[in-house]
Every structure is written in C-alpha cells, then in structure tokens.
Amino acid sequence: MTAAATMDVCVIIAAKNAAETIARAVASALAEPETAEVIVIDDGSTDTTASAALSAADDTGRLNIVRFEKNRGPAAARNHAISISRSPILAILDADDFFLPGRLAQLLGVSDWDFVADNIAFMDETAAASAAADVGRFQPEPRLLDLTGFVEGNISRRGVRRGEIGFLKPLMRRAFLSSHQLAYNETLRLGEDYDLYLRALAKGARYKIIHSCGYAAIVRGNSLSGSHRTEDLKRLYEADRAILADNQLSAEATAVIRRHERHIRGRYEHRRFLDLKSEGGPMAAVTYLLGKPGAVPAVAGGIFADKTERMRPGKPDAPVGLGGSGRLRYLLPASAELSQ
C-alpha cells in the first residue's frame, strides 16, 4: 500500500453460491490501497463460497467473512455489512464481478458528492483475465445525475438499449445514509439498488457519475435480466408508490417515478399472465385479463416484444452472454475514449 493512500472505503460483497468467482472479487478489492475493510456476507450458500473468499485474504486483516445460515437476499446482506463496518465510504461489489486497478482512487478524486459512480464494462468470463489491459480509458467528465435522469435511465424503451443506470455501483457516503436513515429495502429481491438510490435522490443526494471505467461486470447468459420472480416485480412497483407517498417531490419528479411504476407494473402484468397460462392454461390467463382490462395493453405489448425479440439479429458489439460476438460493452456512452 502506498503511504499517500487514505484507507476510507469498506467494500461489501453479498455472495450466494459464488465459490468460482468470489476469490477474484475479494482480491480485486484488497488490491485497492484505499480499501480499509472488505466484508463478505455468505448469504446461505450451499457451496464453498466462504472458504473460497478466505483463500484471497492477504496479511492485512482487512477481510471479514460473515455467514448467514439461511438466504436473506442481497438487501439484508448489505444492510448487515453496513451495520458492522466502520469506514466512512461504502462500495458495493457483486460476487461475480471485480474492480479494475485504480478504481477507488479515480472515484475518490471527484469532489462534492454523496454518491459517485463510474462506467461499467460488461464482459464474458473468458475476457476477465485480460480486462485490465482491454478496457478502454476514458476522460472522467464528472456530471451530476439528478432524480429525473436517474429514473429515466431505468426505463426501457422498445428498440432502444434497456434502461441500465440502476446497474451503476456508486461509492456512498455513510454520513448521508445515516443522516437520512436510509437502508436497503429488505423486501426487495429485484431493484434494491435502484430503490435505495432513488430514495437518496429524493432526499437531495448529490449523485455524480464519471465515464472512467473501473468496474468489470461478468455476463452469464441472461444474468443482467435476472431470474426474478413475478412477485419481485410487484414489490418493485409498490416501492415506487411508497416513495411517492413518503416524499414531497416536484411535479417533474412525481411524473417520472409514476412512469417507472407503470413500466414495472406492465412487466408484472405480462409475467402474471404468463404464469397463469403456464399453471392453469389459456382460459385461466384470459379470465385474469377479463377481470383486469387495464392490464391488456401491457400484456399485449409484452407478448409482441417477446416475439419480435426472437427475430432480432444478434448484437455484434457485446459479450456472448448478451447475444454478441464477445466484445466488451460499456454501460455509459464512450464519448471520450483515449488511445490506449
């Protein structure tokens, strides 16, 4: 570690059955000179996640591994890690993913923020070993992300890349979370990050993003869309409603959150229709729609999108897991790429 580095960051890794990747995630966090502690929450794993994480420990004593006997979900795991950590700055790292060298220094070099996030490089597992050399170098170009821009960045539009701003992994100041009594919503198994960041923005958080890329996200098949349950979608749009009820928001902010709520509720209605069709046959699904005519447009749109998705060509400039040829893809537009 360099003498000039200030060890202010706690890296939190919630992990379930991540024995194959957790050591890499832990090692990448410990390699950052600014990391004061790494807390791994083994969230009810049935494999060797805990021992694999321990294998990446160095001699600094910064790694703390806690095991939940039963799976409680990423929100509960992260809340527990925050409660036992000491550092003033919190960083979330998924167990499949890893930090690129110098990530924390780049983010901590940005001033005047409560949350600060950088670009994400999506890649296949086969690209992980060479990621540090292959990921592009971009000018930081810091900018504030306001509530409206954040929510709009999480709404998918037909024919446009899916809304992904919620995938960003910002550093968070503990002081802001504590002063506003903010924590992850443990009823959510989908969109728990989106929900926390939105509630923070509703409380006036300064959320900055930079184009520099320090976070590598591994794509595995449909890992980005997730294997969430229909009920998870319902809880997510209900969380939007709770934010609207609990905060004094501008007309613009209220309108965009309502749009997101309708977007997620439409996805829920589509999934609910498909569940009923699978469980009880076409008549059960049709009967459901007859009782909820307002859901018909969402269901019809979802069915149309499913059918047209199968006919769309692959994405050549994307990881194989996203239907591409194996190239890296960046979450934020690479408008300021530098020659390597």
Short mmCIF file of C-alpha atoms in Angstrom, two decimals:
data_model
loop_
_atom_site.label_atom_id
_atom_site.label_comp_id
_atom_site.label_asym_id
_atom_site.label_seq_id
_atom_site.Cartn_x
_atom_site.Cartn_y
_atom_site.Cartn_z
CA MET A 1 0.00 0.00 0.00
CA THR A 2 1.19 3.49 -0.77
CA ALA A 3 1.80 5.84 2.12
CA ALA A 4 -0.33 8.51 0.48
CA ALA A 5 -3.41 6.32 0.19
CA THR A 6 -6.21 7.05 2.66
CA MET A 7 -7.98 3.87 3.69
CA ASP A 8 -11.55 5.12 3.86
CA VAL A 9 -13.57 2.54 1.93
CA CYS A 10 -15.46 -0.55 3.02
CA VAL A 11 -16.11 -2.93 0.11
CA ILE A 12 -19.26 -5.01 0.64
CA ILE A 13 -19.75 -8.29 -1.22
CA ALA A 14 -23.04 -10.17 -0.82
CA ALA A 15 -22.49 -13.70 -2.13
CA LYS A 16 -24.58 -16.80 -2.64
CA ASN A 17 -23.03 -19.91 -4.22
CA ALA A 18 -20.19 -17.85 -5.69
CA ALA A 19 -17.28 -20.18 -4.96
CA GLU A 20 -15.98 -19.93 -8.52
CA THR A 21 -15.67 -16.13 -8.58
CA ILE A 22 -15.59 -14.75 -5.04
CA ALA A 23 -11.79 -15.01 -4.62
CA ARG A 24 -11.24 -12.78 -7.65
CA ALA A 25 -13.73 -10.21 -6.34
CA VAL A 26 -12.11 -10.16 -2.88
CA ALA A 27 -8.58 -9.94 -4.31
CA SER A 28 -9.53 -7.00 -6.53
CA ALA A 29 -10.99 -5.13 -3.55
CA LEU A 30 -8.00 -5.81 -1.30
CA ALA A 31 -5.63 -4.68 -4.07
CA GLU A 32 -7.02 -1.13 -3.86
CA PRO A 33 -4.89 0.94 -1.45
CA GLU A 34 -7.95 2.90 -0.33
CA THR A 35 -9.75 -0.21 0.93
CA ALA A 36 -9.94 -0.24 4.72
CA GLU A 37 -12.10 -3.35 5.00
CA VAL A 38 -13.77 -5.97 2.83
CA ILE A 39 -16.90 -7.56 4.25
CA VAL A 40 -18.20 -10.70 2.56
CA ILE A 41 -21.68 -11.85 3.53
CA ASP A 42 -22.11 -15.51 2.60
CA ASP A 43 -25.87 -15.41 2.14
CA GLY A 44 -26.88 -19.01 2.81
CA SER A 45 -24.56 -20.62 0.24
CA THR A 46 -24.59 -24.38 -0.23
CA ASP A 47 -21.12 -24.44 -1.81
CA THR A 48 -17.67 -23.37 -0.57
CA THR A 49 -18.17 -19.62 -1.01
CA ALA A 50 -16.83 -18.73 2.45
CA SER A 51 -13.63 -20.76 2.15
CA ALA A 52 -13.06 -19.51 -1.40
CA ALA A 53 -13.34 -15.91 -0.15
CA LEU A 54 -10.91 -16.66 2.67
CA SER A 55 -8.38 -18.02 0.18
CA ALA A 56 -8.00 -14.49 -1.21
CA ALA A 57 -7.12 -12.93 2.15
CA ASP A 58 -3.83 -11.07 2.48
CA ASP A 59 -1.89 -10.42 5.68
CA THR A 60 -3.53 -7.07 6.48
CA GLY A 61 -6.52 -8.37 8.41
CA ARG A 62 -8.92 -6.33 6.29
CA LEU A 63 -11.16 -9.25 5.25
CA ASN A 64 -14.20 -10.10 7.36
CA ILE A 65 -16.45 -13.01 6.33
CA VAL A 66 -19.91 -13.43 7.87
CA ARG A 67 -22.17 -16.36 7.08
CA PHE A 68 -25.99 -16.36 7.09
CA GLU A 69 -27.33 -19.85 7.67
CA LYS A 70 -30.39 -19.08 5.55
CA ASN A 71 -30.56 -16.94 2.43
CA ARG A 72 -31.91 -13.47 3.25
CA GLY A 73 -31.29 -11.67 -0.03
CA PRO A 74 -28.77 -9.03 -1.13
CA ALA A 75 -30.55 -6.14 0.61
CA ALA A 76 -30.39 -7.82 4.02
CA ALA A 77 -26.80 -8.92 3.42
CA ARG A 78 -25.69 -5.40 2.53
CA ASN A 79 -27.55 -3.83 5.44
CA HIS A 80 -25.81 -6.20 7.85
CA ALA A 81 -22.43 -5.43 6.35
CA ILE A 82 -23.05 -1.70 6.68
CA SER A 83 -24.08 -2.15 10.32
CA ILE A 84 -20.82 -3.90 11.25
CA SER A 85 -18.49 -1.79 9.12
CA ARG A 86 -16.59 1.27 10.27
CA SER A 87 -15.49 3.10 7.14
CA PRO A 88 -16.99 6.45 6.10
CA ILE A 89 -17.35 5.37 2.46
CA LEU A 90 -19.18 2.25 1.27
CA ALA A 91 -18.67 0.38 -2.01
CA ILE A 92 -20.80 -2.47 -3.36
CA LEU A 93 -19.15 -5.24 -5.37
CA ASP A 94 -21.10 -8.20 -6.76
CA ALA A 95 -19.52 -11.59 -6.19
CA ASP A 96 -19.24 -12.34 -9.94
CA ASP A 97 -17.56 -9.01 -10.68
CA PHE A 98 -14.29 -7.27 -9.84
CA PHE A 99 -12.62 -3.88 -9.58
CA LEU A 100 -10.09 -2.80 -12.18
CA PRO A 101 -6.84 -1.43 -10.72
CA GLY A 102 -7.07 2.19 -9.59
CA ARG A 103 -10.85 2.31 -9.48
CA LEU A 104 -11.21 3.74 -5.98
CA ALA A 105 -8.55 6.42 -6.47
CA GLN A 106 -10.31 7.59 -9.65
CA LEU A 107 -13.66 7.86 -7.87
CA LEU A 108 -12.26 9.45 -4.73
CA GLY A 109 -10.61 12.09 -6.89
CA VAL A 110 -14.06 13.51 -7.67
CA SER A 111 -15.25 16.27 -5.34
CA ASP A 112 -18.57 17.26 -3.81
CA TRP A 113 -20.71 14.09 -3.83
CA ASP A 114 -22.82 11.84 -1.66
CA PHE A 115 -22.80 9.08 -4.29
CA VAL A 116 -20.25 8.73 -7.09
CA ALA A 117 -20.25 6.03 -9.77
CA ASP A 118 -18.07 5.15 -12.74
CA ASN A 119 -18.59 3.33 -16.01
CA ILE A 120 -19.12 -0.43 -16.13
CA ALA A 121 -17.57 -2.80 -18.68
CA PHE A 122 -19.78 -5.82 -19.34
CA MET A 123 -17.79 -8.85 -20.46
CA ASP A 124 -17.81 -12.63 -20.71
CA GLU A 125 -15.86 -14.74 -18.25
CA THR A 126 -13.27 -15.50 -20.93
CA ALA A 127 -12.40 -11.79 -21.12
CA ALA A 128 -11.82 -11.34 -17.38
CA ALA A 129 -8.12 -12.27 -17.32
CA SER A 130 -7.17 -9.55 -19.80
CA ALA A 131 -9.73 -6.95 -18.69
CA ALA A 132 -7.23 -4.56 -17.11
CA ALA A 133 -5.45 -4.23 -20.45
CA ASP A 134 -8.51 -4.39 -22.71
CA VAL A 135 -10.90 -1.98 -21.01
CA GLY A 136 -10.82 1.44 -22.62
CA ARG A 137 -9.50 4.57 -20.92
CA PHE A 138 -11.98 7.43 -20.85
CA GLN A 139 -11.91 11.01 -19.68
CA PRO A 140 -13.80 11.21 -16.35
CA GLU A 141 -16.10 14.09 -17.39
CA PRO A 142 -17.88 14.22 -13.99
CA ARG A 143 -21.51 15.28 -14.07
CA LEU A 144 -24.41 15.30 -11.69
CA LEU A 145 -27.17 12.77 -12.18
CA ASP A 146 -30.47 14.19 -10.97
CA LEU A 147 -33.56 12.26 -9.92
CA THR A 148 -35.31 12.63 -13.26
CA GLY A 149 -32.28 11.49 -15.24
CA PHE A 150 -31.74 8.56 -12.91
CA VAL A 151 -35.30 7.26 -13.18
CA GLU A 152 -35.47 7.81 -16.94
CA GLY A 153 -32.24 5.82 -17.21
CA ASN A 154 -34.05 2.84 -15.68
CA ILE A 155 -37.00 2.78 -18.10
CA SER A 156 -36.64 0.50 -21.10
CA ARG A 157 -37.94 1.61 -24.48
CA ARG A 158 -38.74 -0.58 -27.44
CA GLY A 159 -35.92 -0.56 -29.97
CA VAL A 160 -33.55 1.18 -27.53
CA ARG A 161 -30.96 -0.32 -25.20
CA ARG A 162 -32.62 -1.31 -21.94
CA GLY A 163 -32.55 1.14 -19.05
CA GLU A 164 -29.40 0.33 -17.10
CA ILE A 165 -28.46 3.29 -14.90
CA GLY A 166 -29.56 1.27 -11.87
CA PHE A 167 -26.68 -1.14 -12.54
CA LEU A 168 -24.13 1.54 -11.61
CA LYS A 169 -22.20 0.73 -8.43
CA PRO A 170 -21.57 4.08 -6.70
CA LEU A 171 -19.46 4.76 -3.67
CA MET A 172 -21.79 6.01 -0.94
CA ARG A 173 -21.08 8.29 1.99
CA ARG A 174 -22.17 6.67 5.24
CA ALA A 175 -22.92 10.09 6.72
CA PHE A 176 -25.61 10.78 4.11
CA LEU A 177 -27.27 7.40 4.62
CA SER A 178 -27.19 7.81 8.39
CA SER A 179 -28.47 11.38 8.45
CA HIS A 180 -31.49 10.39 6.35
CA GLN A 181 -31.94 6.95 7.95
CA LEU A 182 -31.59 5.21 4.61
CA ALA A 183 -31.01 1.48 4.21
CA TYR A 184 -31.72 -1.17 1.62
CA ASN A 185 -35.35 -2.31 1.44
CA GLU A 186 -35.15 -5.93 2.55
CA THR A 187 -38.50 -6.84 0.99
CA LEU A 188 -36.93 -6.33 -2.46
CA ARG A 189 -35.07 -9.07 -4.32
CA LEU A 190 -35.09 -7.03 -7.53
CA GLY A 191 -34.19 -3.36 -7.91
CA GLU A 192 -32.95 -2.94 -4.34
CA ASP A 193 -30.12 -0.70 -5.60
CA TYR A 194 -32.48 1.40 -7.74
CA ASP A 195 -34.80 1.85 -4.77
CA LEU A 196 -32.05 2.98 -2.38
CA TYR A 197 -30.53 5.43 -4.85
CA LEU A 198 -33.93 6.86 -5.75
CA ARG A 199 -34.83 7.41 -2.10
CA ALA A 200 -31.46 9.10 -1.60
CA LEU A 201 -32.03 11.39 -4.59
CA ALA A 202 -35.47 12.23 -3.23
CA LYS A 203 -33.68 13.40 -0.07
CA GLY A 204 -31.37 15.64 -2.07
CA ALA A 205 -28.34 13.40 -2.59
CA ARG A 206 -25.62 14.70 -4.92
CA TYR A 207 -25.05 11.76 -7.27
CA LYS A 208 -22.12 12.17 -9.65
CA ILE A 209 -21.08 9.85 -12.46
CA ILE A 210 -17.84 9.70 -14.42
CA HIS A 211 -17.06 7.94 -17.70
CA SER A 212 -13.81 6.40 -16.44
CA CYS A 213 -14.31 2.64 -16.27
CA GLY A 214 -13.20 0.81 -13.13
CA TYR A 215 -15.87 -1.85 -12.67
CA ALA A 216 -15.91 -5.15 -14.59
CA ALA A 217 -19.26 -6.97 -14.68
CA ILE A 218 -19.31 -10.58 -15.82
CA VAL A 219 -22.25 -11.54 -18.03
CA ARG A 220 -23.60 -15.08 -17.79
CA GLY A 221 -26.42 -15.80 -20.22
CA ASN A 222 -29.40 -13.76 -19.01
CA SER A 223 -27.66 -12.69 -15.81
CA LEU A 224 -28.44 -9.00 -16.37
CA SER A 225 -32.17 -9.52 -16.71
CA GLY A 226 -32.10 -11.96 -13.83
CA SER A 227 -34.24 -14.92 -12.91
CA HIS A 228 -36.52 -12.84 -10.72
CA ARG A 229 -39.94 -13.94 -9.58
CA THR A 230 -43.16 -12.30 -10.70
CA GLU A 231 -43.72 -11.22 -7.09
CA ASP A 232 -40.41 -9.32 -7.18
CA LEU A 233 -41.76 -7.06 -9.92
CA LYS A 234 -44.85 -6.35 -7.84
CA ARG A 235 -42.75 -5.36 -4.84
CA LEU A 236 -40.64 -3.07 -7.00
CA TYR A 237 -43.54 -1.05 -8.40
CA GLU A 238 -45.01 -0.90 -4.89
CA ALA A 239 -41.68 0.57 -3.75
CA ASP A 240 -42.12 3.35 -6.32
CA ARG A 241 -45.55 4.04 -4.87
CA ALA A 242 -44.08 4.20 -1.37
CA ILE A 243 -41.51 6.78 -2.47
CA LEU A 244 -44.27 8.92 -3.99
CA ALA A 245 -46.27 8.70 -0.77
CA ASP A 246 -43.36 9.42 1.59
CA ASN A 247 -41.69 12.39 -0.11
CA GLN A 248 -42.59 15.93 -1.14
CA LEU A 249 -41.48 15.82 -4.78
CA SER A 250 -41.67 18.21 -7.70
CA ALA A 251 -44.25 17.65 -10.42
CA GLU A 252 -41.48 16.54 -12.79
CA ALA A 253 -40.06 14.01 -10.31
CA THR A 254 -43.52 12.69 -9.49
CA ALA A 255 -44.33 12.23 -13.16
CA VAL A 256 -41.16 10.30 -14.00
CA ILE A 257 -41.49 7.98 -10.98
CA ARG A 258 -45.08 7.28 -11.99
CA ARG A 259 -43.83 6.41 -15.48
CA HIS A 260 -41.35 3.96 -13.97
CA GLU A 261 -44.07 2.49 -11.76
CA ARG A 262 -46.28 1.93 -14.82
CA HIS A 263 -43.33 0.43 -16.71
CA ILE A 264 -42.61 -2.11 -13.94
CA ARG A 265 -46.31 -2.76 -13.33
CA GLY A 266 -46.69 -3.55 -17.04
CA ARG A 267 -43.86 -6.06 -16.82
CA TYR A 268 -45.55 -7.58 -13.77
CA GLU A 269 -48.90 -7.93 -15.57
CA HIS A 270 -47.19 -9.63 -18.51
CA ARG A 271 -45.36 -12.06 -16.24
CA ARG A 272 -48.51 -12.72 -14.20
CA PHE A 273 -50.42 -13.55 -17.40
CA LEU A 274 -47.70 -15.98 -18.49
CA ASP A 275 -47.62 -17.59 -15.03
CA LEU A 276 -51.38 -18.17 -15.07
CA LYS A 277 -51.22 -19.55 -18.60
CA SER A 278 -48.49 -21.98 -17.55
CA GLU A 279 -50.19 -23.02 -14.33
CA GLY A 280 -53.86 -23.10 -15.34
CA GLY A 281 -53.94 -22.98 -19.13
CA PRO A 282 -55.03 -20.26 -21.60
CA MET A 283 -58.52 -19.90 -20.12
CA ALA A 284 -57.13 -19.04 -16.67
CA ALA A 285 -54.94 -16.35 -18.22
CA VAL A 286 -57.78 -14.92 -20.32
CA THR A 287 -60.11 -14.91 -17.30
CA TYR A 288 -57.49 -12.88 -15.41
CA LEU A 289 -57.39 -10.30 -18.21
CA LEU A 290 -61.18 -10.09 -18.33
CA GLY A 291 -61.10 -9.08 -14.69
CA LYS A 292 -58.28 -6.57 -15.27
CA PRO A 293 -58.90 -4.89 -18.63
CA GLY A 294 -56.37 -2.21 -17.79
CA ALA A 295 -53.64 -4.84 -17.98
CA VAL A 296 -54.43 -5.79 -21.60
CA PRO A 297 -52.10 -3.23 -23.27
CA ALA A 298 -49.15 -4.27 -21.09
CA VAL A 299 -49.73 -7.97 -21.72
CA ALA A 300 -50.20 -7.48 -25.46
CA GLY A 301 -47.09 -5.31 -25.63
CA GLY A 302 -45.07 -7.86 -23.67
CA ILE A 303 -46.14 -10.71 -25.95
CA PHE A 304 -45.28 -8.65 -29.03
CA ALA A 305 -41.88 -7.73 -27.59
CA ASP A 306 -41.12 -11.38 -26.79
CA LYS A 307 -41.94 -12.47 -30.34
CA THR A 308 -40.00 -9.67 -32.04
CA GLU A 309 -37.00 -10.21 -29.73
CA ARG A 310 -36.57 -13.71 -31.14
CA MET A 311 -36.41 -12.30 -34.66
CA ARG A 312 -33.89 -9.58 -33.95
CA PRO A 313 -30.30 -10.11 -35.11
CA GLY A 314 -27.56 -10.63 -32.58
CA LYS A 315 -25.57 -7.75 -31.08
CA PRO A 316 -22.08 -7.93 -32.60
CA ASP A 317 -20.54 -5.39 -30.22
CA ALA A 318 -21.47 -7.15 -27.00
CA PRO A 319 -20.47 -10.11 -24.82
CA VAL A 320 -21.62 -13.56 -25.89
CA GLY A 321 -23.86 -13.61 -22.82
CA LEU A 322 -25.76 -10.69 -24.35
CA GLY A 323 -26.07 -12.29 -27.77
CA GLY A 324 -22.93 -10.74 -29.24
CA SER A 325 -19.57 -11.84 -30.54
CA GLY A 326 -17.64 -11.50 -27.29
CA ARG A 327 -16.59 -7.85 -27.28
CA LEU A 328 -16.75 -5.58 -24.25
CA ARG A 329 -19.75 -3.31 -23.87
CA TYR A 330 -19.84 -0.19 -21.71
CA LEU A 331 -22.84 0.98 -19.76
CA LEU A 332 -22.15 4.68 -20.30
CA PRO A 333 -21.51 6.02 -23.81
CA ALA A 334 -17.79 6.05 -24.52
CA SER A 335 -17.75 9.61 -25.82
CA ALA A 336 -14.28 10.44 -24.62
CA GLU A 337 -12.22 7.35 -25.34
CA LEU A 338 -8.47 7.86 -25.41
CA SER A 339 -5.95 5.91 -27.40
CA GLN A 340 -4.52 3.06 -25.38
#
